[in-house]
Coordinates of C-alpha atoms and ligand atoms in Angstrom, one line a residue:
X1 CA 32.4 -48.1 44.7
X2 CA 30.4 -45.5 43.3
X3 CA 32.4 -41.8 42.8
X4 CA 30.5 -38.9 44.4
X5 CA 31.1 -35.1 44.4
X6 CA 29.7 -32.6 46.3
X7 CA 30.0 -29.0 45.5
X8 CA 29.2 -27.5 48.4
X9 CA 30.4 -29.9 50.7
X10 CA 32.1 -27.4 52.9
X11 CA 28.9 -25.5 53.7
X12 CA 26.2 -26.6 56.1
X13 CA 24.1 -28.8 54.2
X14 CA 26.7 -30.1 52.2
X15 CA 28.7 -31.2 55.6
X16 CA 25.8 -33.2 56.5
X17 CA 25.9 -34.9 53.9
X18 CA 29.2 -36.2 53.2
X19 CA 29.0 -38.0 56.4
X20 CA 25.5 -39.7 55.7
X21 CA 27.2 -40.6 51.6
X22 CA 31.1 -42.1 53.2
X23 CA 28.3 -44.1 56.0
X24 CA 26.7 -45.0 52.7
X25 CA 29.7 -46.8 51.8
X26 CA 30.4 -44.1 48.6
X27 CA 34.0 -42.8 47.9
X28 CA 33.1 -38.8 48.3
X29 CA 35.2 -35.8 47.2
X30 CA 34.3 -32.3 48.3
X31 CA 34.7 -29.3 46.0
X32 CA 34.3 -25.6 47.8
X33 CA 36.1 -22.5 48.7
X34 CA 36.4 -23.2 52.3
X35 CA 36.1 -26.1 54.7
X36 CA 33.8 -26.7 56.9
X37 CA 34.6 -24.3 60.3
X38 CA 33.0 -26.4 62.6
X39 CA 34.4 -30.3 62.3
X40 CA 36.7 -32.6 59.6
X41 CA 34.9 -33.6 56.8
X42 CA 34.5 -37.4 56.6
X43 CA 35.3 -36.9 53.0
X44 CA 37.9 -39.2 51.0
X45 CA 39.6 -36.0 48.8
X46 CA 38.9 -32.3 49.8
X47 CA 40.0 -29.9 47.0
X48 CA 40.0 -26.0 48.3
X49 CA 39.0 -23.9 45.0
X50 CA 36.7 -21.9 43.3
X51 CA 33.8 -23.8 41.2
X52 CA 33.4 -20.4 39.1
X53 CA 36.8 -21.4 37.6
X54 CA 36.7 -23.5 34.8
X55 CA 40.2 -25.4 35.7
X56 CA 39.2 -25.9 38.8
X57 CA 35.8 -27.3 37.8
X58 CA 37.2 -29.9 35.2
X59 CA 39.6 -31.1 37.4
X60 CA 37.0 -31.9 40.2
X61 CA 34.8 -33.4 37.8
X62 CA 37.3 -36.0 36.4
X63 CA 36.3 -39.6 36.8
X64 CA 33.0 -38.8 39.0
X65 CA 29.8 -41.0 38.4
X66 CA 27.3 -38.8 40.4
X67 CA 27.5 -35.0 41.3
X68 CA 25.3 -33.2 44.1
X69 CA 25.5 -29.6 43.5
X70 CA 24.8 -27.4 46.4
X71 CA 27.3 -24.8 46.0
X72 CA 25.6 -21.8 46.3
X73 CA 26.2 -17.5 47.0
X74 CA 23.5 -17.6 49.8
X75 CA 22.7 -16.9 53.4
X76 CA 19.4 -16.2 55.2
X77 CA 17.2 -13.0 54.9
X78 CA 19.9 -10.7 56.0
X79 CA 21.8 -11.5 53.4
X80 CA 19.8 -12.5 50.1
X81 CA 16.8 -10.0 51.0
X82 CA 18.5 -6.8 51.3
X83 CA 19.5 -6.3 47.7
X84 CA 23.2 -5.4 48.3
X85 CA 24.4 -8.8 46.9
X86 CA 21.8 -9.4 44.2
X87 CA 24.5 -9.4 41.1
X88 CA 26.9 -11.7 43.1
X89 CA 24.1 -14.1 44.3
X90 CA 23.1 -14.4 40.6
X91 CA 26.3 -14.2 38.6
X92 CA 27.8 -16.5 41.3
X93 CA 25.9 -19.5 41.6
X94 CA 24.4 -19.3 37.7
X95 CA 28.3 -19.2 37.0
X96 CA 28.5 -22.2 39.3
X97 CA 25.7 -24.2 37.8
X98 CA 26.8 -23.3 34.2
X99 CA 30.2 -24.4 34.7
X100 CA 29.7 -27.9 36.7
X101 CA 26.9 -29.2 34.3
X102 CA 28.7 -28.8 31.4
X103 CA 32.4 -29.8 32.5
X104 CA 30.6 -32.9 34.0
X105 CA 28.2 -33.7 31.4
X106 CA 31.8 -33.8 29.4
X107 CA 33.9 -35.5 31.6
X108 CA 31.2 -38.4 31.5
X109 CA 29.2 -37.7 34.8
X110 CA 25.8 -39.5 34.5
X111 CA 24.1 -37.8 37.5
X112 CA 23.4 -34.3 38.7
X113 CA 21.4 -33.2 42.0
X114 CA 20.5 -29.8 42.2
X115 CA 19.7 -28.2 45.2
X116 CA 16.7 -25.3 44.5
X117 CA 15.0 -23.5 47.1
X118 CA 11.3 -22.7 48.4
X119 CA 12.5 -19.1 47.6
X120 CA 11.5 -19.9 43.7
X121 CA 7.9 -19.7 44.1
X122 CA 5.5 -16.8 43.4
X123 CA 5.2 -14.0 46.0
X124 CA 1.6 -13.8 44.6
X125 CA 0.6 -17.4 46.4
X126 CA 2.5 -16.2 49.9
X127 CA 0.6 -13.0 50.8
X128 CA -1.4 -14.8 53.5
X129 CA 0.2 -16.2 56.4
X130 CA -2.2 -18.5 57.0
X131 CA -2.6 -19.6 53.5
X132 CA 0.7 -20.1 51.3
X133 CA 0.2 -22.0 48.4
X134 CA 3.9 -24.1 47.8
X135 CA 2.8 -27.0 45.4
X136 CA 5.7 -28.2 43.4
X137 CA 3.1 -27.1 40.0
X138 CA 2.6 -23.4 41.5
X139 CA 6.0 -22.5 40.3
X140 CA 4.8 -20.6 37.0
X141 CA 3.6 -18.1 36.3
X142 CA 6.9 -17.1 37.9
X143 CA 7.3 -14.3 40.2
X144 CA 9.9 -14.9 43.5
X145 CA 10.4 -12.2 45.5
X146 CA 14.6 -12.2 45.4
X147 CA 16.8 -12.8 42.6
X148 CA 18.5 -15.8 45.0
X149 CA 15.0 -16.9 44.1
X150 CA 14.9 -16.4 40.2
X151 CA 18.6 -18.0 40.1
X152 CA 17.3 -21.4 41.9
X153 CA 14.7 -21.1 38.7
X154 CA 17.1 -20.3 36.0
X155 CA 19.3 -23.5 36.9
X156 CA 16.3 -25.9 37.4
X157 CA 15.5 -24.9 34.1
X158 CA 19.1 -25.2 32.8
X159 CA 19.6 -29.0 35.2
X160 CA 16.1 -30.0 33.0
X161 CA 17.0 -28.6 29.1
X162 CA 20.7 -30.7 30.0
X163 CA 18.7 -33.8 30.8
X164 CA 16.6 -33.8 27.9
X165 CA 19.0 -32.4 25.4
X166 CA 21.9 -34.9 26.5
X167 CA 20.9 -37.5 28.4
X168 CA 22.2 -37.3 31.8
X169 CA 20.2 -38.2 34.4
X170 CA 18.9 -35.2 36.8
X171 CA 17.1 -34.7 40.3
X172 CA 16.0 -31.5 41.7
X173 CA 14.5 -31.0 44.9
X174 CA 12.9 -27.3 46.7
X175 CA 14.6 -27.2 50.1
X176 CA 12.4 -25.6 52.6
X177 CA 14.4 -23.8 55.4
X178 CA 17.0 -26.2 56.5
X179 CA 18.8 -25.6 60.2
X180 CA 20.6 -28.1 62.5
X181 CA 24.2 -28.1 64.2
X182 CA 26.9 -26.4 62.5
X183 CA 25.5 -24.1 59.9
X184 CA 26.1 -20.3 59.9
X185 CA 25.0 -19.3 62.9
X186 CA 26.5 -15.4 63.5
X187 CA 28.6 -14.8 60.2
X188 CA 26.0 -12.7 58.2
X189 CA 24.4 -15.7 56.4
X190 CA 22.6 -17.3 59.5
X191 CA 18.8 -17.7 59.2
X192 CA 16.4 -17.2 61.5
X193 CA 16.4 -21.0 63.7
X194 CA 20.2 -19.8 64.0
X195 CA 19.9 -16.0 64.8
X196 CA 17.2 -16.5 67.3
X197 CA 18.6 -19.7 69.1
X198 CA 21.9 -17.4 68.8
X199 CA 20.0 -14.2 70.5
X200 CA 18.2 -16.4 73.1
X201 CA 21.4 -17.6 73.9
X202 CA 23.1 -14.3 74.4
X203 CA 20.1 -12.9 76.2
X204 CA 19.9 -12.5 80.1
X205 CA 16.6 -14.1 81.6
X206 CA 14.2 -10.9 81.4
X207 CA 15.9 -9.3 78.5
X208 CA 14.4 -8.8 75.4
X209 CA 15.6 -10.0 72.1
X210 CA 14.8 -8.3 68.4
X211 CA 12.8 -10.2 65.6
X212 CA 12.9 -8.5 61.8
X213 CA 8.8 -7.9 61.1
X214 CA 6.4 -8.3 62.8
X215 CA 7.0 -11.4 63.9
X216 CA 3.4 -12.9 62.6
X217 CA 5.3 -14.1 59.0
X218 CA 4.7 -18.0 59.0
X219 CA 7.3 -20.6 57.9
X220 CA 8.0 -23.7 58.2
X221 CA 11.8 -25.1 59.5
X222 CA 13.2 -28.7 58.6
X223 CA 15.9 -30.4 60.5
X224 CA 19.3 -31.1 58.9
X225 CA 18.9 -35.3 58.8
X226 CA 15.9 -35.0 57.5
X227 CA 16.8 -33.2 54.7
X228 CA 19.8 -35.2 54.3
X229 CA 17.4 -38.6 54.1
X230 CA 14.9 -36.9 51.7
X231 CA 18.3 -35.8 49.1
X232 CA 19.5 -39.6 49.4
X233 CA 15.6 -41.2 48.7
X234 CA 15.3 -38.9 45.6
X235 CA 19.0 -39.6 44.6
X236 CA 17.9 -43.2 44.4
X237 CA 14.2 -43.1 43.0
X238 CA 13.6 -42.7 39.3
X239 CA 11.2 -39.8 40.3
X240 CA 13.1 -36.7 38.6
X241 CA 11.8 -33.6 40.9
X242 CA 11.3 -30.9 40.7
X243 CA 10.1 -31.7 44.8
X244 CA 9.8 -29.9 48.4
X245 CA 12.0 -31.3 51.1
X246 CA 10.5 -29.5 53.8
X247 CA 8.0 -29.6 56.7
X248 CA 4.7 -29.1 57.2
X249 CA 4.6 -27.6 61.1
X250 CA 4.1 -23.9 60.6
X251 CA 5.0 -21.6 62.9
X252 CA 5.6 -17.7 63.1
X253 CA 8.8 -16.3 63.5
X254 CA 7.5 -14.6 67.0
X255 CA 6.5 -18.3 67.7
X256 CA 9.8 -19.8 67.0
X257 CA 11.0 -17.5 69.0
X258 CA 9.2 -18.4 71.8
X259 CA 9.5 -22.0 71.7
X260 CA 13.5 -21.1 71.3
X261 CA 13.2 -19.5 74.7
X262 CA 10.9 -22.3 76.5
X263 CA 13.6 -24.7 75.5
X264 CA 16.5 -22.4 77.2
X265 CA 14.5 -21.4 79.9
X266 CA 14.4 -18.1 79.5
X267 CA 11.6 -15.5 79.6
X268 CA 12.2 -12.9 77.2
X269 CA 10.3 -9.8 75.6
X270 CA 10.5 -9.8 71.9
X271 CA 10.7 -6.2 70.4
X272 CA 9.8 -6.8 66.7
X273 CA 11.7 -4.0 64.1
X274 CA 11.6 -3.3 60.5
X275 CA 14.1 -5.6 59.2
X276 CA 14.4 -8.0 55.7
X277 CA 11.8 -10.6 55.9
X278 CA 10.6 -12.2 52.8
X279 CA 7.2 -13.7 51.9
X280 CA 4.2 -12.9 54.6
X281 CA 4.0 -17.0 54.9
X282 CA 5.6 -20.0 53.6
X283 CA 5.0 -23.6 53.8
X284 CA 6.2 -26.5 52.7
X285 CA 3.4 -28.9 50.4
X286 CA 4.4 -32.5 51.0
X287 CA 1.8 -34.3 48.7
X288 CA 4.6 -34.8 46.1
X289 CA 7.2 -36.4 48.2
X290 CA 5.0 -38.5 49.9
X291 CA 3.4 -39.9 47.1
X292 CA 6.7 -40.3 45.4
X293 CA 9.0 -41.3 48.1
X294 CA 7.1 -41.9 50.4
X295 CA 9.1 -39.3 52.7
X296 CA 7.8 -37.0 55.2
X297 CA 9.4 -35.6 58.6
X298 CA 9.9 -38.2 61.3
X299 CA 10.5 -35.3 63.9
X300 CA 8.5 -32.3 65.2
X301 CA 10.3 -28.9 64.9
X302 CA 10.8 -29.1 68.4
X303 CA 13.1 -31.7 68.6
X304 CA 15.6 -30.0 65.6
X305 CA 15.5 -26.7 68.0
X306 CA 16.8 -28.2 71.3
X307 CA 19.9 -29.9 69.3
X308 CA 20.5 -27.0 67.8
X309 CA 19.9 -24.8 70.4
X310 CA 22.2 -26.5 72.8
X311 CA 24.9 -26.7 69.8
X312 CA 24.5 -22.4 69.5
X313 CA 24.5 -22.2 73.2
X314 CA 27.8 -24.2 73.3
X315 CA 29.1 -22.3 70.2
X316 CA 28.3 -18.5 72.5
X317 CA 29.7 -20.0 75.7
X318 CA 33.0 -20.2 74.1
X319 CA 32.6 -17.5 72.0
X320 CA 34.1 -19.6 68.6
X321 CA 34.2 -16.7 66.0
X322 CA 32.8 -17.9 62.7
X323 CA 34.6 -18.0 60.3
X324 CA 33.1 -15.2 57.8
X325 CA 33.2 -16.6 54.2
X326 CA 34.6 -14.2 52.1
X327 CA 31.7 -12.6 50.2
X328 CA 32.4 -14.1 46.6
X329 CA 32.9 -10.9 44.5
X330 CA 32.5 -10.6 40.7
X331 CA 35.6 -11.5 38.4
Ligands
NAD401 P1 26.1 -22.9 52.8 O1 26.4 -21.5 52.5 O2 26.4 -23.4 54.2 O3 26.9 -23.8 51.8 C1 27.1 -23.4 50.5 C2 28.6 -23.7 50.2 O4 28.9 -23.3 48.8 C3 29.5 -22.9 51.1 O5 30.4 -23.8 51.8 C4 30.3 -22.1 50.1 O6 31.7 -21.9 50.5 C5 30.2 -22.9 48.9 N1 30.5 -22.0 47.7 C6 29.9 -20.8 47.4 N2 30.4 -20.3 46.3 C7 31.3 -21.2 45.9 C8 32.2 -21.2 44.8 N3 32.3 -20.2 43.9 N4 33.0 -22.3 44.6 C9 33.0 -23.3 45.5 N5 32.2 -23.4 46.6 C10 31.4 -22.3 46.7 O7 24.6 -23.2 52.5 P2 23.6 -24.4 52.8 O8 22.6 -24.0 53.8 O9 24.4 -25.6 53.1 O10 22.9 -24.6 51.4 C11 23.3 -25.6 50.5 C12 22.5 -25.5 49.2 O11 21.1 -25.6 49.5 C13 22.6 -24.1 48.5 O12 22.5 -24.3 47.1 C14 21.3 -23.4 49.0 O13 21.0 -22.4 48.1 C15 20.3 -24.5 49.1 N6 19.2 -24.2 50.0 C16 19.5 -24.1 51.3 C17 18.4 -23.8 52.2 C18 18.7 -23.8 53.7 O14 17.7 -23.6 54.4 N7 19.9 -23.9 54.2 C19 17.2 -23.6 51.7 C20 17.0 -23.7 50.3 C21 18.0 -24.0 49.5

């Protein structure tokens, strides 16, 4: 049985995906600095620590084949767009990346995934709502508009040099706004499905809820098992990446919001505020993937939002506090 790690595996994402690699029939083990606040991990061997540490790193490392990285200093626009954690978002997961490649490349592991982000492609091609440009080859000349964004680039870079320089075998994929069940959903780090399914929530009928811009930024939302099918078809092609995992359906934040409310019922007034927002638009560009893995999104956005919806609505009616993950400060 093959012997899987995933950094990260205590986040949202990460969760996910143990469950679909134990149903998989792998032998997981889960590196992060917290568990998982919202249910058990379905991993084999759950080891609490901090992958900036070296010790802690080669230890976790020891006798893995494969290693999906997606620990990560990150949260949604309220957290990486603001600037007040630019230096730990970089130094954090850089330090992460840094440490995990080379303590595994040296313990022996033969795999890496790396999870990057939409976030690494030019502001330049995303000025027009209706017209982002998000081809996997529109990375360069690089310009992202965070330094979450230039970090993603700095470690595809670094997953790529280790592959060619010794051998190991690496996959890298551009994750396009991920949300489902038990991510962040009021701890700081939530993004925006999360907040506004979390506002609706809290709102009475006839209220009015607040959306950061104007509300007419475009995006594009994928749903968790998606995501989580996409990761485990790439993991098992000979296709290297880099690639989107994301969806197509646009929709503008004011729109989300709306279908958000249609699904709870509600009828809401939106008062849109200045507030961090990114890129004006932002879509995913599937040609790659389908091409390659013949992947694309078997669900419309819709169906994502009323699962996860109900799961925030649940998550307000009993008022479960998040657990707020202690900011990783600099050593
Ligand atoms: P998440 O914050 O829920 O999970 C990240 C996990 O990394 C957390 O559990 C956190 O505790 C852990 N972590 C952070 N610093 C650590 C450290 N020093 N040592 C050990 N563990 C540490 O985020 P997520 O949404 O599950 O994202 C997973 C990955 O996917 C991240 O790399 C993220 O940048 C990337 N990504 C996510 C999205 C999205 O929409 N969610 C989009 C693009 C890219």
């Amino acid at each position: 049985m093959s012997k899987v790690l995933v950094c990260g595996g205590g986040g949202f994402i990460g969760n996910h995906l143990v469950k679909r690699l134990k149903a998989d029939g792998y032998c997981v083990r889960v590196a992060d600095l917290k568990r998982n606040e919202f249910s058990p991990s379905a991993a084999d061997d759950f080891r609490v620590g901090d992958l900036r540490d070296l010790q802690f790193t080669r230890e976790v490392v020891d006798e893995i084949d494969e290693v999906y990285q997606l620990a990560a200093d990150m949260g949604g626009a309220g957290y990486i767009f603001t600037g007040e954690h630019d230096a730990a978002v970089m130094h954090n997961s850089a330090t992460i990346n840094l440490n995990v490649l080379e303590l595994g490349r040296s313990a022996g592991v033969q795999k890496f995934f790396f999870s990057s982000s939409a976030c690494i492609y030019p502001e330049y091609n995303q000025l027009d709502p209706d017209n982002p440009k998000c081809s996997e080859d529109s990375a360069y000349p690089a310009a992202p508009d965070s330094e979450y964004g230039w970090e993603k680039l700095f470690s595809e870079r670094l997953y790529f040099a280790y592959m060619r320089n010794f051998g190991v075998e690496v996959r890298v994929a551009r994750f396009h706004n991920i949300f489902g069940p038990e991510g962040s959903w009021c701890d700081g780090r939530e993004k925006a499905p999360a907040a506004i399914c979390r506002k609706v929530a809290q709102a009475d009928s006839g209220g009015e809820i607040e959306i950061w811009g104007d509300g007419r930024q475009t995006r594009s939302f994928l749903y968790i098992d998606e995501c989580v099918e996409g990761v485990r078809r790439l993991m098992d092609s000979p296709f290297t990446g880099p690639v989107n995992i994301g969806s197509e359906e646009t929709i503008t934040i004011n729109g989300l919001a709306h279908l958000a409310m249609d699904i709870a019922g509600k009828s809401l007034s939106i008062r849109n505020l200045l507030g961090p927002t990114g890129v004006r638009g932002r879509n995913s560009d599937n040609r790659l993937i389908q091409e390659r893995l013949s992947w694309k999104p078997s669900q419309p956005l819709r169906k994502g939002l009323e699962i996860t919806y109900r799961w925030i609505e649940q998550q307000v009616a009993i008022c479960k506090p998040a657990q707020h993950l202690p900011t990783p400060s600099l050593p």
